[in-house]
mmCIF file of N, CA and C in Angstrom:
data_model
loop_
_atom_site.group_PDB
_atom_site.id
_atom_site.type_symbol
_atom_site.label_atom_id
_atom_site.label_comp_id
_atom_site.label_asym_id
_atom_site.label_seq_id
_atom_site.Cartn_x
_atom_site.Cartn_y
_atom_site.Cartn_z
ATOM 1 N N SER A 1 11.455 4.943 -13.476
ATOM 2 C CA SER A 1 10.053 4.644 -13.710
ATOM 3 C C SER A 1 9.396 4.247 -12.394
ATOM 4 N N LEU A 2 8.131 4.558 -12.299
ATOM 5 C CA LEU A 2 7.359 4.312 -11.086
ATOM 6 C C LEU A 2 6.760 2.921 -11.148
ATOM 7 N N SER A 3 6.964 2.130 -10.104
ATOM 8 C CA SER A 3 6.450 0.765 -10.087
ATOM 9 C C SER A 3 5.731 0.513 -8.781
ATOM 10 N N LEU A 4 4.563 -0.095 -8.876
ATOM 11 C CA LEU A 4 3.809 -0.470 -7.688
ATOM 12 C C LEU A 4 3.121 -1.785 -7.972
ATOM 13 N N SER A 5 3.443 -2.774 -7.193
ATOM 14 C CA SER A 5 2.852 -4.083 -7.384
ATOM 15 C C SER A 5 2.490 -4.643 -6.013
ATOM 16 N N LEU A 6 1.248 -5.081 -5.878
ATOM 17 C CA LEU A 6 0.782 -5.631 -4.612
ATOM 18 C C LEU A 6 0.281 -7.046 -4.816
ATOM 19 N N SER A 7 0.487 -7.886 -3.818
ATOM 20 C CA SER A 7 0.011 -9.259 -3.896
ATOM 21 C C SER A 7 -0.421 -9.713 -2.517
ATOM 22 N N LEU A 8 -1.565 -10.389 -2.443
ATOM 23 C CA LEU A 8 -2.041 -10.940 -1.177
ATOM 24 C C LEU A 8 -2.025 -12.457 -1.223
ATOM 25 N N SER A 9 -1.384 -13.036 -2.230
ATOM 26 C CA SER A 9 -1.276 -14.482 -2.382
ATOM 27 C C SER A 9 -2.642 -15.165 -2.337
ATOM 28 N N LEU A 10 -3.510 -14.759 -3.225
ATOM 29 C CA LEU A 10 -4.836 -15.356 -3.317
ATOM 30 C C LEU A 10 -4.900 -16.214 -4.566
ATOM 31 N N ASP A 11 -5.569 -17.333 -4.460
ATOM 32 C CA ASP A 11 -5.763 -18.123 -5.666
ATOM 33 C C ASP A 11 -7.188 -17.912 -6.171
ATOM 34 N N LYS A 12 -7.502 -18.519 -7.306
ATOM 35 C CA LYS A 12 -8.807 -18.295 -7.937
ATOM 36 C C LYS A 12 -9.960 -18.875 -7.118
ATOM 37 N N LYS A 13 -9.662 -19.767 -6.183
ATOM 38 C CA LYS A 13 -10.716 -20.376 -5.377
ATOM 39 C C LYS A 13 -10.968 -19.625 -4.068
ATOM 40 N N THR A 14 -10.230 -18.560 -3.829
ATOM 41 C CA THR A 14 -10.402 -17.776 -2.607
ATOM 42 C C THR A 14 -11.708 -16.994 -2.694
ATOM 43 N N HIS A 15 -12.490 -17.063 -1.639
ATOM 44 C CA HIS A 15 -13.787 -16.389 -1.610
ATOM 45 C C HIS A 15 -13.694 -15.117 -0.780
ATOM 46 N N VAL A 16 -14.603 -14.191 -1.014
ATOM 47 C CA VAL A 16 -14.596 -12.903 -0.341
ATOM 48 C C VAL A 16 -14.522 -13.051 1.180
ATOM 49 N N PRO A 17 -15.308 -13.934 1.812
ATOM 50 C CA PRO A 17 -15.190 -14.069 3.274
ATOM 51 C C PRO A 17 -13.770 -14.452 3.722
ATOM 52 N N GLN A 18 -13.070 -15.239 2.917
ATOM 53 C CA GLN A 18 -11.696 -15.609 3.251
ATOM 54 C C GLN A 18 -10.776 -14.385 3.192
ATOM 55 N N VAL A 19 -10.991 -13.546 2.199
ATOM 56 C CA VAL A 19 -10.187 -12.334 2.070
ATOM 57 C C VAL A 19 -10.446 -11.421 3.267
ATOM 58 N N ILE A 20 -11.711 -11.231 3.615
ATOM 59 C CA ILE A 20 -12.070 -10.396 4.762
ATOM 60 C C ILE A 20 -11.411 -10.936 6.026
ATOM 61 N N TYR A 21 -11.483 -12.240 6.228
ATOM 62 C CA TYR A 21 -10.876 -12.864 7.410
ATOM 63 C C TYR A 21 -9.365 -12.618 7.442
ATOM 64 N N ARG A 22 -8.705 -12.818 6.305
ATOM 65 C CA ARG A 22 -7.248 -12.670 6.262
ATOM 66 C C ARG A 22 -6.816 -11.234 6.517
ATOM 67 N N VAL A 23 -7.578 -10.286 6.004
ATOM 68 C CA VAL A 23 -7.197 -8.884 6.162
ATOM 69 C C VAL A 23 -7.638 -8.339 7.522
ATOM 70 N N ALA A 24 -8.910 -8.579 7.895
ATOM 71 C CA ALA A 24 -9.451 -7.977 9.121
ATOM 72 C C ALA A 24 -9.031 -8.710 10.392
ATOM 73 N N ILE A 25 -8.984 -10.028 10.360
ATOM 74 C CA ILE A 25 -8.690 -10.802 11.568
ATOM 75 C C ILE A 25 -7.199 -11.144 11.668
ATOM 76 N N LEU A 26 -6.633 -11.663 10.600
ATOM 77 C CA LEU A 26 -5.224 -12.059 10.628
ATOM 78 C C LEU A 26 -4.277 -10.884 10.382
ATOM 79 N N ARG A 27 -4.839 -9.735 9.989
ATOM 80 C CA ARG A 27 -4.056 -8.516 9.742
ATOM 81 C C ARG A 27 -3.030 -8.686 8.623
ATOM 82 N N GLN A 28 -3.364 -9.515 7.644
ATOM 83 C CA GLN A 28 -2.475 -9.688 6.502
ATOM 84 C C GLN A 28 -2.694 -8.527 5.540
ATOM 85 N N THR A 29 -1.623 -7.994 5.040
ATOM 86 C CA THR A 29 -1.702 -6.937 4.045
ATOM 87 C C THR A 29 -0.940 -7.403 2.809
ATOM 88 N N PRO A 30 -1.250 -6.818 1.666
ATOM 89 C CA PRO A 30 -0.536 -7.213 0.456
ATOM 90 C C PRO A 30 0.970 -6.972 0.586
ATOM 91 N N ARG A 31 1.744 -7.826 -0.082
ATOM 92 C CA ARG A 31 3.187 -7.607 -0.155
ATOM 93 C C ARG A 31 3.449 -6.506 -1.166
ATOM 94 N N VAL A 32 4.401 -5.683 -0.872
ATOM 95 C CA VAL A 32 4.749 -4.576 -1.757
ATOM 96 C C VAL A 32 5.997 -4.965 -2.540
ATOM 97 N N SER A 33 5.977 -4.717 -3.826
ATOM 98 C CA SER A 33 7.115 -5.015 -4.684
ATOM 99 C C SER A 33 8.361 -4.285 -4.189
ATOM 100 N N ARG A 34 9.511 -4.917 -4.361
ATOM 101 C CA ARG A 34 10.783 -4.281 -3.989
ATOM 102 C C ARG A 34 11.063 -3.040 -4.819
ATOM 103 N N ARG A 35 10.433 -2.940 -5.974
ATOM 104 C CA ARG A 35 10.659 -1.794 -6.858
ATOM 105 C C ARG A 35 9.781 -0.596 -6.502
ATOM 106 N N THR A 36 8.893 -0.754 -5.524
ATOM 107 C CA THR A 36 8.024 0.343 -5.120
ATOM 108 C C THR A 36 8.850 1.418 -4.407
ATOM 109 N N PRO A 37 8.700 2.671 -4.798
ATOM 110 C CA PRO A 37 9.446 3.739 -4.124
ATOM 111 C C PRO A 37 9.147 3.749 -2.620
ATOM 112 N N PRO A 38 10.164 4.004 -1.804
ATOM 113 C CA PRO A 38 9.984 3.982 -0.349
ATOM 114 C C PRO A 38 8.858 4.892 0.155
ATOM 115 N N ALA A 39 8.693 6.057 -0.466
ATOM 116 C CA ALA A 39 7.640 6.981 -0.018
ATOM 117 C C ALA A 39 6.251 6.384 -0.240
ATOM 118 N N LEU A 40 6.072 5.675 -1.362
ATOM 119 C CA LEU A 40 4.778 5.041 -1.617
ATOM 120 C C LEU A 40 4.554 3.855 -0.685
ATOM 121 N N GLU A 41 5.599 3.094 -0.430
ATOM 122 C CA GLU A 41 5.472 1.975 0.500
ATOM 123 C C GLU A 41 5.090 2.493 1.892
ATOM 124 N N ALA A 42 5.713 3.571 2.321
ATOM 125 C CA ALA A 42 5.389 4.151 3.634
ATOM 126 C C ALA A 42 3.936 4.616 3.680
ATOM 127 N N LEU A 43 3.465 5.232 2.603
ATOM 128 C CA LEU A 43 2.079 5.687 2.555
ATOM 129 C C LEU A 43 1.124 4.498 2.640
ATOM 130 N N LEU A 44 1.412 3.445 1.869
ATOM 131 C CA LEU A 44 0.567 2.253 1.924
ATOM 132 C C LEU A 44 0.507 1.689 3.338
ATOM 133 N N ARG A 45 1.651 1.547 3.946
ATOM 134 C CA ARG A 45 1.689 0.983 5.310
ATOM 135 C C ARG A 45 0.949 1.881 6.297
ATOM 136 N N ASP A 46 1.064 3.183 6.139
ATOM 137 C CA ASP A 46 0.316 4.092 7.009
ATOM 138 C C ASP A 46 -1.193 3.930 6.800
ATOM 139 N N CYS A 47 -1.612 3.732 5.560
ATOM 140 C CA CYS A 47 -3.037 3.549 5.264
ATOM 141 C C CYS A 47 -3.565 2.216 5.799
ATOM 142 N N TRP A 48 -2.686 1.231 5.956
ATOM 143 C CA TRP A 48 -3.086 -0.078 6.480
ATOM 144 C C TRP A 48 -3.041 -0.144 8.001
ATOM 145 N N GLU A 49 -2.744 0.961 8.652
ATOM 146 C CA GLU A 49 -2.671 1.011 10.109
ATOM 147 C C GLU A 49 -3.965 0.470 10.710
ATOM 148 N N ILE A 50 -3.843 -0.374 11.712
ATOM 149 C CA ILE A 50 -5.016 -0.977 12.348
ATOM 150 C C ILE A 50 -5.892 0.081 13.006
ATOM 151 N N ASP A 51 -5.273 1.022 13.691
ATOM 152 C CA ASP A 51 -6.018 2.084 14.373
ATOM 153 C C ASP A 51 -6.394 3.157 13.355
ATOM 154 N N PRO A 52 -7.683 3.318 13.072
ATOM 155 C CA PRO A 52 -8.085 4.289 12.054
ATOM 156 C C PRO A 52 -7.663 5.721 12.379
ATOM 157 N N LEU A 53 -7.502 6.040 13.651
ATOM 158 C CA LEU A 53 -7.088 7.389 14.023
ATOM 159 C C LEU A 53 -5.632 7.668 13.661
ATOM 160 N N ARG A 54 -4.865 6.610 13.423
ATOM 161 C CA ARG A 54 -3.454 6.777 13.050
ATOM 162 C C ARG A 54 -3.251 6.769 11.539
ATOM 163 N N ARG A 55 -4.309 6.493 10.776
ATOM 164 C CA ARG A 55 -4.212 6.497 9.312
ATOM 165 C C ARG A 55 -4.202 7.939 8.801
ATOM 166 N N PRO A 56 -3.519 8.176 7.684
ATOM 167 C CA PRO A 56 -3.513 9.544 7.135
ATOM 168 C C PRO A 56 -4.885 9.912 6.564
ATOM 169 N N SER A 57 -5.186 11.190 6.620
ATOM 170 C CA SER A 57 -6.429 11.682 6.020
ATOM 171 C C SER A 57 -6.299 11.637 4.499
ATOM 172 N N ALA A 58 -7.419 11.830 3.820
ATOM 173 C CA ALA A 58 -7.383 11.879 2.353
ATOM 174 C C ALA A 58 -6.507 13.040 1.887
ATOM 175 N N ALA A 59 -6.592 14.159 2.588
ATOM 176 C CA ALA A 59 -5.772 15.319 2.220
ATOM 177 C C ALA A 59 -4.288 15.012 2.395
ATOM 178 N N GLU A 60 -3.933 14.310 3.469
ATOM 179 C CA GLU A 60 -2.537 13.925 3.697
ATOM 180 C C GLU A 60 -2.066 12.956 2.614
ATOM 181 N N CYS A 61 -2.919 12.002 2.249
ATOM 182 C CA CYS A 61 -2.571 11.057 1.169
ATOM 183 C C CYS A 61 -2.332 11.818 -0.125
ATOM 184 N N GLU A 62 -3.207 12.754 -0.431
ATOM 185 C CA GLU A 62 -3.055 13.549 -1.653
ATOM 186 C C GLU A 62 -1.735 14.319 -1.635
ATOM 187 N N ARG A 63 -1.421 14.950 -0.502
ATOM 188 C CA ARG A 63 -0.189 15.728 -0.388
ATOM 189 C C ARG A 63 1.031 14.839 -0.611
ATOM 190 N N ARG A 64 1.037 13.673 0.013
ATOM 191 C CA ARG A 64 2.181 12.771 -0.099
ATOM 192 C C ARG A 64 2.309 12.209 -1.513
ATOM 193 N N LEU A 65 1.190 11.903 -2.151
ATOM 194 C CA LEU A 65 1.235 11.412 -3.532
ATOM 195 C C LEU A 65 1.746 12.497 -4.475
ATOM 196 N N GLU A 66 1.286 13.728 -4.269
ATOM 197 C CA GLU A 66 1.764 14.831 -5.103
ATOM 198 C C GLU A 66 3.264 15.036 -4.936
ATOM 199 N N GLN A 67 3.763 14.914 -3.702
ATOM 200 C CA GLN A 67 5.208 15.037 -3.460
ATOM 201 C C GLN A 67 5.972 13.950 -4.215
ATOM 202 N N GLU A 68 5.462 12.727 -4.156
ATOM 203 C CA GLU A 68 6.151 11.622 -4.826
ATOM 204 C C GLU A 68 6.113 11.793 -6.341
ATOM 205 N N LEU A 69 4.983 12.231 -6.873
ATOM 206 C CA LEU A 69 4.894 12.472 -8.318
ATOM 207 C C LEU A 69 5.864 13.569 -8.749
ATOM 208 N N ALA A 70 5.982 14.612 -7.946
ATOM 209 C CA ALA A 70 6.930 15.689 -8.260
ATOM 210 C C ALA A 70 8.356 15.147 -8.241
ATOM 211 N N ARG A 71 8.671 14.304 -7.277
ATOM 212 C CA ARG A 71 10.016 13.722 -7.193
ATOM 213 C C ARG A 71 10.303 12.865 -8.419
ATOM 214 N N VAL A 72 9.329 12.056 -8.819
ATOM 215 C CA VAL A 72 9.503 11.193 -9.989
ATOM 216 C C VAL A 72 9.684 12.052 -11.245
ATOM 217 N N ALA A 73 8.919 13.122 -11.367
ATOM 218 C CA ALA A 73 9.043 14.016 -12.521
ATOM 219 C C ALA A 73 10.431 14.673 -12.557
ATOM 220 N N GLU A 74 10.919 15.076 -11.384
ATOM 221 C CA GLU A 74 12.260 15.676 -11.316
ATOM 222 C C GLU A 74 13.333 14.657 -11.712
ATOM 223 N N ASP A 75 13.188 13.433 -11.225
ATOM 224 C CA ASP A 75 14.140 12.384 -11.580
ATOM 225 C C ASP A 75 14.137 12.131 -13.095
ATOM 226 N N ALA A 76 12.935 12.093 -13.676
ATOM 227 C CA ALA A 76 12.813 11.844 -15.113
ATOM 228 C C ALA A 76 13.412 12.995 -15.919
ATOM 229 N N ALA A 77 13.225 14.209 -15.454
ATOM 230 C CA ALA A 77 13.742 15.389 -16.163
ATOM 231 C C ALA A 77 15.263 15.460 -16.076
ATOM 232 N N GLY A 78 15.815 14.912 -14.998
ATOM 233 C CA GLY A 78 17.262 14.959 -14.805
ATOM 234 C C GLY A 78 18.016 13.898 -15.546
ATOM 235 N N ARG A 79 17.335 12.995 -16.183
ATOM 236 C CA ARG A 79 17.999 11.888 -16.909
ATOM 237 C C ARG A 79 18.540 12.301 -18.216
#
């Protein structure tokens, strides 16, 4: 089964400016669940790249997601 869980350790009193500061200035990104498939974790980390020129394009993201979905479907069919 496919699992994806992200957490940025925010509480209910966290305000939007605090989130912006933590992500944009401190470069904090959400933690990825240990159950997240490695290909999806790699895609997430690539999308969080600080340098926008090093981030994957939308077409590249689509291609990688389609590959992962096909892999998951093959795994499910083989069970």
